[in-house]
PDB file of C-alpha atoms in Angstrom:
ATOM      1  CA  ASP A   1      94.117 142.065  76.174  1.00 58.00           C
ATOM      2  CA  THR A   2      93.419 139.675  78.110  1.00 65.00           C
ATOM      3  CA  ALA A   3      92.522 136.552  76.592  1.00 86.00           C
ATOM      4  CA  VAL A   4      90.242 134.511  79.255  1.00 89.00           C
ATOM      5  CA  SER A   5      89.100 136.729  81.854  1.00 92.00           C
ATOM      6  CA  GLN A   6      87.125 135.733  85.217  1.00 93.00           C
ATOM      7  CA  THR A   7      85.306 137.768  87.660  1.00 95.00           C
ATOM      8  CA  PRO A   8      85.438 137.543  90.686  1.00 96.00           C
ATOM      9  CA  LYS A   9      89.301 136.530  91.507  1.00 93.00           C
ATOM     10  CA  TYR A  10      88.422 135.637  95.021  1.00 95.00           C
ATOM     11  CA  LEU A  11      85.094 134.696  96.394  1.00 96.00           C
ATOM     12  CA  VAL A  12      84.088 134.208  99.789  1.00 97.00           C
ATOM     13  CA  THR A  13      80.642 133.343 100.945  1.00 96.00           C
ATOM     14  CA  GLN A  14      78.709 131.378 103.195  1.00 96.00           C
ATOM     15  CA  MET A  15      77.256 127.751 103.015  1.00 97.00           C
ATOM     16  CA  GLY A  16      74.125 127.705 101.744  1.00 97.00           C
ATOM     17  CA  ASN A  17      74.411 131.014  99.490  1.00 97.00           C
ATOM     18  CA  ASP A  18      74.090 131.024  95.830  1.00 97.00           C
ATOM     19  CA  LYS A  19      77.017 132.332  93.772  1.00 97.00           C
ATOM     20  CA  SER A  20      78.015 132.698  90.294  1.00 97.00           C
ATOM     21  CA  ILE A  21      81.700 132.919  88.740  1.00 97.00           C
ATOM     22  CA  LYS A  22      81.668 134.476  85.066  1.00 97.00           C
ATOM     23  CA  CYS A  23      83.691 133.891  82.402  1.00 96.00           C
ATOM     24  CA  GLU A  24      84.884 135.521  78.924  1.00 95.00           C
ATOM     25  CA  GLN A  25      86.618 134.637  76.138  1.00 94.00           C
ATOM     26  CA  ASN A  26      87.896 137.019  73.555  1.00 92.00           C
ATOM     27  CA  LEU A  27      89.919 134.555  71.632  1.00 90.00           C
ATOM     28  CA  GLY A  28      87.022 133.644  69.028  1.00 91.00           C
ATOM     29  CA  HIS A  29      87.092 130.332  70.151  1.00 91.00           C
ATOM     30  CA  ASP A  30      84.352 127.604  70.016  1.00 90.00           C
ATOM     31  CA  THR A  31      84.764 125.443  73.157  1.00 90.00           C
ATOM     32  CA  MET A  32      85.159 126.319  76.541  1.00 92.00           C
ATOM     33  CA  TYR A  33      85.745 124.420  80.021  1.00 91.00           C
ATOM     34  CA  TRP A  34      85.136 124.728  83.734  1.00 93.00           C
ATOM     35  CA  TYR A  35      88.115 122.888  85.822  1.00 91.00           C
ATOM     36  CA  LYS A  36      88.137 122.771  89.551  1.00 91.00           C
ATOM     37  CA  GLN A  37      91.634 122.383  91.376  1.00 87.00           C
ATOM     38  CA  ASP A  38      91.133 120.902  95.232  1.00 80.00           C
ATOM     39  CA  SER A  39      93.381 121.777  97.846  1.00 75.00           C
ATOM     40  CA  LYS A  40      95.529 118.909  96.858  1.00 71.00           C
ATOM     41  CA  LYS A  41      96.452 120.839  93.617  1.00 69.00           C
ATOM     42  CA  PHE A  42      94.606 118.036  91.633  1.00 73.00           C
ATOM     43  CA  LEU A  43      92.489 119.670  88.563  1.00 78.00           C
ATOM     44  CA  LYS A  44      89.474 118.019  87.150  1.00 82.00           C
ATOM     45  CA  ILE A  45      87.143 119.139  84.337  1.00 84.00           C
ATOM     46  CA  MET A  46      83.815 119.722  85.251  1.00 88.00           C
ATOM     47  CA  PHE A  47      82.124 120.721  82.057  1.00 86.00           C
ATOM     48  CA  SER A  48      82.707 121.642  78.539  1.00 86.00           C
ATOM     49  CA  TYR A  49      80.473 123.525  75.666  1.00 86.00           C
ATOM     50  CA  ASN A  50      81.365 123.649  71.887  1.00 85.00           C
ATOM     51  CA  ASN A  51      79.162 125.805  70.450  1.00 82.00           C
ATOM     52  CA  LYS A  52      77.114 126.369  73.070  1.00 80.00           C
ATOM     53  CA  GLU A  53      76.189 122.882  73.151  1.00 83.00           C
ATOM     54  CA  LEU A  54      77.251 121.040  76.162  1.00 83.00           C
ATOM     55  CA  ILE A  55      80.102 118.027  75.573  1.00 80.00           C
ATOM     56  CA  ILE A  56      81.239 117.486  79.041  1.00 78.00           C
ATOM     57  CA  ASN A  57      79.382 117.160  81.769  1.00 76.00           C
ATOM     58  CA  GLU A  58      81.603 114.987  84.757  1.00 74.00           C
ATOM     59  CA  THR A  59      79.854 113.923  87.671  1.00 73.00           C
ATOM     60  CA  VAL A  60      79.083 116.834  89.672  1.00 83.00           C
ATOM     61  CA  PRO A  61      76.621 117.744  92.095  1.00 88.00           C
ATOM     62  CA  ASN A  62      73.566 119.391  90.274  1.00 90.00           C
ATOM     63  CA  ARG A  63      73.778 122.365  92.353  1.00 94.00           C
ATOM     64  CA  PHE A  64      76.571 123.435  89.423  1.00 93.00           C
ATOM     65  CA  SER A  65      74.963 124.746  86.451  1.00 91.00           C
ATOM     66  CA  PRO A  66      77.396 125.956  83.744  1.00 90.00           C
ATOM     67  CA  LYS A  67      75.186 128.878  81.285  1.00 90.00           C
ATOM     68  CA  SER A  68      76.388 129.732  77.820  1.00 90.00           C
ATOM     69  CA  PRO A  69      74.590 132.519  76.541  1.00 89.00           C
ATOM     70  CA  ASP A  70      76.895 132.977  73.542  1.00 89.00           C
ATOM     71  CA  LYS A  71      80.052 131.223  72.337  1.00 89.00           C
ATOM     72  CA  ALA A  72      82.489 134.324  74.088  1.00 93.00           C
ATOM     73  CA  HIS A  73      80.891 133.203  77.725  1.00 94.00           C
ATOM     74  CA  LEU A  74      80.409 130.548  79.802  1.00 94.00           C
ATOM     75  CA  ASN A  75      79.478 131.197  83.122  1.00 95.00           C
ATOM     76  CA  LEU A  76      79.240 128.655  86.551  1.00 96.00           C
ATOM     77  CA  HIS A  77      76.456 128.880  89.147  1.00 96.00           C
ATOM     78  CA  ILE A  78      76.764 127.278  92.024  1.00 95.00           C
ATOM     79  CA  ASN A  79      73.578 126.821  94.354  1.00 96.00           C
ATOM     80  CA  SER A  80      73.546 126.010  98.167  1.00 97.00           C
ATOM     81  CA  LEU A  81      77.204 126.307  98.373  1.00 96.00           C
ATOM     82  CA  GLU A  82      79.056 123.566 100.971  1.00 96.00           C
ATOM     83  CA  LEU A  83      82.277 123.395 102.344  1.00 95.00           C
ATOM     84  CA  GLY A  84      83.546 121.259  99.922  1.00 92.00           C
ATOM     85  CA  ASP A  85      83.116 123.566  97.442  1.00 94.00           C
ATOM     86  CA  SER A  86      86.282 125.438  98.229  1.00 95.00           C
ATOM     87  CA  ALA A  87      88.592 125.130  95.628  1.00 94.00           C
ATOM     88  CA  VAL A  88      90.017 127.092  92.679  1.00 92.00           C
ATOM     89  CA  TYR A  89      87.933 127.226  89.636  1.00 95.00           C
ATOM     90  CA  PHE A  90      89.734 127.503  86.280  1.00 92.00           C
ATOM     91  CA  CYS A  91      88.047 128.379  82.956  1.00 92.00           C
ATOM     92  CA  ALA A  92      89.573 127.946  79.658  1.00 90.00           C
ATOM     93  CA  SER A  93      89.001 128.238  75.640  1.00 89.00           C
ATOM     94  CA  SER A  94      90.264 126.693  72.829  1.00 87.00           C
ATOM     95  CA  GLN A  95      89.742 126.940  69.546  1.00 85.00           C
ATOM     96  CA  ASP A  96      87.925 123.217  68.511  1.00 78.00           C
ATOM     97  CA  PHE A  97      87.430 120.333  70.557  1.00 74.00           C
ATOM     98  CA  GLY A  98      89.026 116.750  69.699  1.00 67.00           C
ATOM     99  CA  GLY A  99      90.911 118.166  66.931  1.00 64.00           C
ATOM    100  CA  ALA A 100      94.575 119.743  66.129  1.00 59.00           C
ATOM    101  CA  THR A 101      93.632 123.061  67.270  1.00 63.00           C
ATOM    102  CA  ASP A 102      92.237 122.362  71.013  1.00 70.00           C
ATOM    103  CA  THR A 103      95.141 123.933  72.593  1.00 77.00           C
ATOM    104  CA  GLN A 104      93.490 125.384  75.886  1.00 81.00           C
ATOM    105  CA  TYR A 105      93.900 128.776  77.436  1.00 85.00           C
ATOM    106  CA  PHE A 106      93.069 129.626  80.461  1.00 85.00           C
ATOM    107  CA  GLY A 107      91.808 132.383  82.802  1.00 88.00           C
ATOM    108  CA  PRO A 108      93.527 133.076  86.144  1.00 87.00           C
ATOM    109  CA  GLY A 109      90.948 130.920  88.253  1.00 90.00           C
ATOM    110  CA  THR A 110      88.799 132.048  90.829  1.00 95.00           C
ATOM    111  CA  ARG A 111      89.473 131.307  94.557  1.00 94.00           C
ATOM    112  CA  LEU A 112      86.195 130.202  96.088  1.00 96.00           C
ATOM    113  CA  THR A 113      86.063 130.226  99.671  1.00 96.00           C
ATOM    114  CA  VAL A 114      82.535 128.357 101.651  1.00 96.00           C
ATOM    115  CA  LEU A 115      82.679 129.770 105.283  1.00 95.00           C
TER     116      LEU A 115
ATOM    117  CA  LYS B   1      88.194 104.642  83.166  1.00 80.00           C
ATOM    118  CA  GLN B   2      90.983 106.713  82.088  1.00 87.00           C
ATOM    119  CA  GLU B   3      93.787 106.883  84.569  1.00 90.00           C
ATOM    120  CA  VAL B   4      96.758 109.432  84.106  1.00 93.00           C
ATOM    121  CA  THR B   5      99.795 108.709  86.058  1.00 95.00           C
ATOM    122  CA  GLN B   6     102.894 111.386  86.327  1.00 95.00           C
ATOM    123  CA  ILE B   7     106.099 110.332  87.882  1.00 92.00           C
ATOM    124  CA  PRO B   8     107.613 111.581  89.776  1.00 91.00           C
ATOM    125  CA  ALA B   9     105.627 113.622  91.643  1.00 93.00           C
ATOM    126  CA  ALA B  10     108.624 115.975  92.485  1.00 95.00           C
ATOM    127  CA  LEU B  11     111.782 116.506  90.659  1.00 95.00           C
ATOM    128  CA  SER B  12     114.836 118.576  91.657  1.00 97.00           C
ATOM    129  CA  VAL B  13     117.777 119.520  89.550  1.00 97.00           C
ATOM    130  CA  PRO B  14     120.320 122.118  88.892  1.00 97.00           C
ATOM    131  CA  GLU B  15     120.223 124.947  86.687  1.00 97.00           C
ATOM    132  CA  GLY B  16     121.765 123.847  83.108  1.00 97.00           C
ATOM    133  CA  GLU B  17     120.307 119.825  83.230  1.00 97.00           C
ATOM    134  CA  ASN B  18     118.387 118.253  80.729  1.00 97.00           C
ATOM    135  CA  LEU B  19     115.538 116.526  82.210  1.00 96.00           C
ATOM    136  CA  VAL B  20     112.509 114.309  80.915  1.00 96.00           C
ATOM    137  CA  LEU B  21     109.035 114.260  82.775  1.00 97.00           C
ATOM    138  CA  ASN B  22     106.627 111.161  82.282  1.00 97.00           C
ATOM    139  CA  CYS B  23     103.267 110.577  82.288  1.00 98.00           C
ATOM    140  CA  SER B  24     101.347 107.435  81.505  1.00 97.00           C
ATOM    141  CA  PHE B  25      97.815 106.647  80.698  1.00 97.00           C
ATOM    142  CA  THR B  26      96.047 103.243  80.907  1.00 95.00           C
ATOM    143  CA  ASP B  27      93.356 103.674  77.714  1.00 91.00           C
ATOM    144  CA  SER B  28      95.294 104.137  74.834  1.00 91.00           C
ATOM    145  CA  ALA B  29      92.236 105.022  72.941  1.00 90.00           C
ATOM    146  CA  ILE B  30      92.977 109.182  72.729  1.00 91.00           C
ATOM    147  CA  TYR B  31      92.550 111.754  70.635  1.00 88.00           C
ATOM    148  CA  ASN B  32      95.446 113.744  71.746  1.00 88.00           C
ATOM    149  CA  LEU B  33      97.499 114.405  74.771  1.00 92.00           C
ATOM    150  CA  GLN B  34      98.356 117.946  76.140  1.00 91.00           C
ATOM    151  CA  TRP B  35     101.287 119.252  78.588  1.00 94.00           C
ATOM    152  CA  PHE B  36     100.678 122.273  80.578  1.00 92.00           C
ATOM    153  CA  ARG B  37     102.789 124.439  83.431  1.00 92.00           C
ATOM    154  CA  GLN B  38     101.121 125.949  86.229  1.00 88.00           C
ATOM    155  CA  ASP B  39     102.927 128.542  88.195  1.00 85.00           C
ATOM    156  CA  PRO B  40     101.943 128.692  91.965  1.00 78.00           C
ATOM    157  CA  GLY B  41      98.781 130.677  92.403  1.00 70.00           C
ATOM    158  CA  LYS B  42      98.614 131.135  88.768  1.00 73.00           C
ATOM    159  CA  GLY B  43      96.525 129.314  85.730  1.00 73.00           C
ATOM    160  CA  LEU B  44      98.029 126.780  83.397  1.00 82.00           C
ATOM    161  CA  THR B  45      99.873 127.583  80.519  1.00 84.00           C
ATOM    162  CA  SER B  46      99.433 125.370  77.222  1.00 85.00           C
ATOM    163  CA  LEU B  47     102.842 123.988  76.431  1.00 91.00           C
ATOM    164  CA  LEU B  48     102.433 121.365  74.029  1.00 91.00           C
ATOM    165  CA  LEU B  49      99.589 119.296  72.121  1.00 89.00           C
ATOM    166  CA  ILE B  50     100.393 116.034  70.106  1.00 90.00           C
ATOM    167  CA  GLN B  51      97.493 114.607  68.143  1.00 88.00           C
ATOM    168  CA  SER B  52      96.975 110.858  68.257  1.00 90.00           C
ATOM    169  CA  SER B  53      98.577 110.270  65.010  1.00 90.00           C
ATOM    170  CA  GLN B  54     101.619 112.094  65.826  1.00 91.00           C
ATOM    171  CA  ARG B  55     104.739 111.427  67.510  1.00 94.00           C
ATOM    172  CA  GLU B  56     106.181 114.298  69.022  1.00 94.00           C
ATOM    173  CA  GLN B  57     105.912 117.752  69.264  1.00 93.00           C
ATOM    174  CA  THR B  58     108.416 120.843  69.681  1.00 95.00           C
ATOM    175  CA  SER B  59     108.143 124.447  71.395  1.00 93.00           C
ATOM    176  CA  GLY B  60     111.853 125.497  72.122  1.00 95.00           C
ATOM    177  CA  ARG B  61     113.595 124.126  74.336  1.00 97.00           C
ATOM    178  CA  LEU B  62     110.722 121.659  74.909  1.00 97.00           C
ATOM    179  CA  ASN B  63     109.749 118.029  73.321  1.00 97.00           C
ATOM    180  CA  ALA B  64     106.922 116.039  74.150  1.00 96.00           C
ATOM    181  CA  SER B  65     107.129 112.393  72.747  1.00 97.00           C
ATOM    182  CA  LEU B  66     103.829 110.252  72.803  1.00 97.00           C
ATOM    183  CA  ASP B  67     103.777 106.838  72.155  1.00 96.00           C
ATOM    184  CA  LYS B  68     100.187 105.515  72.029  1.00 93.00           C
ATOM    185  CA  SER B  69     100.086 101.950  71.928  1.00 92.00           C
ATOM    186  CA  SER B  70     102.148 101.548  74.992  1.00 95.00           C
ATOM    187  CA  GLY B  71     100.377 104.792  76.689  1.00 96.00           C
ATOM    188  CA  ARG B  72     103.207 106.846  77.569  1.00 97.00           C
ATOM    189  CA  SER B  73     104.241 110.022  76.860  1.00 97.00           C
ATOM    190  CA  THR B  74     107.202 112.166  78.148  1.00 97.00           C
ATOM    191  CA  LEU B  75     108.031 116.185  78.260  1.00 97.00           C
ATOM    192  CA  TYR B  76     111.674 116.759  77.689  1.00 97.00           C
ATOM    193  CA  ILE B  77     113.214 120.169  79.177  1.00 97.00           C
ATOM    194  CA  ALA B  78     116.470 120.602  77.776  1.00 97.00           C
ATOM    195  CA  ALA B  79     118.991 122.832  79.514  1.00 97.00           C
ATOM    196  CA  SER B  80     116.519 123.672  82.325  1.00 97.00           C
ATOM    197  CA  GLN B  81     116.464 127.670  83.717  1.00 97.00           C
ATOM    198  CA  PRO B  82     115.008 128.324  87.352  1.00 96.00           C
ATOM    199  CA  GLY B  83     112.342 130.079  85.404  1.00 95.00           C
ATOM    200  CA  ASP B  84     111.137 126.589  84.338  1.00 96.00           C
ATOM    201  CA  SER B  85     110.171 125.830  88.001  1.00 96.00           C
ATOM    202  CA  ALA B  86     106.640 125.183  88.036  1.00 95.00           C
ATOM    203  CA  THR B  87     103.836 122.203  88.252  1.00 94.00           C
ATOM    204  CA  TYR B  88     103.619 120.147  84.900  1.00 96.00           C
ATOM    205  CA  LEU B  89     100.689 118.662  84.120  1.00 94.00           C
ATOM    206  CA  CYS B  90      99.345 116.307  81.175  1.00 95.00           C
ATOM    207  CA  ALA B  91      96.361 115.711  79.865  1.00 92.00           C
ATOM    208  CA  VAL B  92      94.397 113.335  77.434  1.00 91.00           C
ATOM    209  CA  LEU B  93      91.024 113.459  75.903  1.00 86.00           C
ATOM    210  CA  GLY B  94      89.352 110.567  74.944  1.00 84.00           C
ATOM    211  CA  LEU B  95      85.816 108.632  75.438  1.00 78.00           C
ATOM    212  CA  SER B  96      84.565 107.733  78.535  1.00 71.00           C
ATOM    213  CA  GLY B  97      82.934 104.388  78.445  1.00 66.00           C
ATOM    214  CA  ALA B  98      79.370 105.792  77.826  1.00 65.00           C
ATOM    215  CA  GLY B  99      80.661 107.221  74.855  1.00 66.00           C
ATOM    216  CA  SER B 100      80.895 111.038  75.712  1.00 69.00           C
ATOM    217  CA  TYR B 101      84.438 112.739  75.756  1.00 71.00           C
ATOM    218  CA  GLN B 102      86.510 112.956  78.812  1.00 78.00           C
ATOM    219  CA  LEU B 103      89.399 115.020  79.666  1.00 81.00           C
ATOM    220  CA  THR B 104      91.480 113.446  81.935  1.00 86.00           C
ATOM    221  CA  PHE B 105      94.248 115.280  84.390  1.00 88.00           C
ATOM    222  CA  GLY B 106      97.664 113.708  85.657  1.00 91.00           C
ATOM    223  CA  LYS B 107      98.267 115.401  89.186  1.00 90.00           C
ATOM    224  CA  GLY B 108     101.581 116.975  88.053  1.00 92.00           C
ATOM    225  CA  THR B 109     105.166 116.798  88.276  1.00 96.00           C
ATOM    226  CA  LYS B 110     106.356 119.803  90.768  1.00 95.00           C
ATOM    227  CA  LEU B 111     109.905 120.715  88.953  1.00 97.00           C
ATOM    228  CA  SER B 112     112.514 123.228  90.890  1.00 97.00           C
ATOM    229  CA  VAL B 113     115.524 124.322  89.117  1.00 97.00           C
ATOM    230  CA  ILE B 114     117.983 125.257  91.200  1.00 96.00           C
ATOM    231  CA  PRO B 115     120.698 127.956  90.374  1.00 95.00           C
TER     232      PRO B 115
END
């Protein structure tokens, strides 16, 4: 069974469109994250939710909006896509946050290409 | 603002050698530090997590140390194998100036183990 899954794996879309990436974890974890990895392989956290509460909200355009319907899901919605949004987006989860059990487990990534 | 630096950016060693990867961070007020590996085109795998109160963690051939006062961590890999070839990332969890949680990654060290 996949611990952290993301859909879709690849997403190719036109500039200006609105798209969503879904993430689900079946580990029973309380915390979930979204990361962006740019073309230079630099990994940067975007958001983190703990028990459905937003705890990390880095400086990202407000076109990006995370939505957590329950603890097992953290979806990423992106409005008005721009060329610079092209990247690989990773979802992750951890049992806790800031404690001894917050080892993070990552999904396989979603490669977003904006044309 | 926390900054995480990993040196070297790339490292190539013959199989069987012991090696050390370095990670330094500018703000010593951290909750924990985590080491990951990333294989090409894949997600991240958590290797070791060290709490701020700990000095080291070990898992198999890997040993990670943390010197919070000097802002340094090392990842020691014993008896390297070609399967260890990957990019190794360290990340520190702390608080931003605004008091919110902040997870900061280094840019990674790309390791190549030559058979």
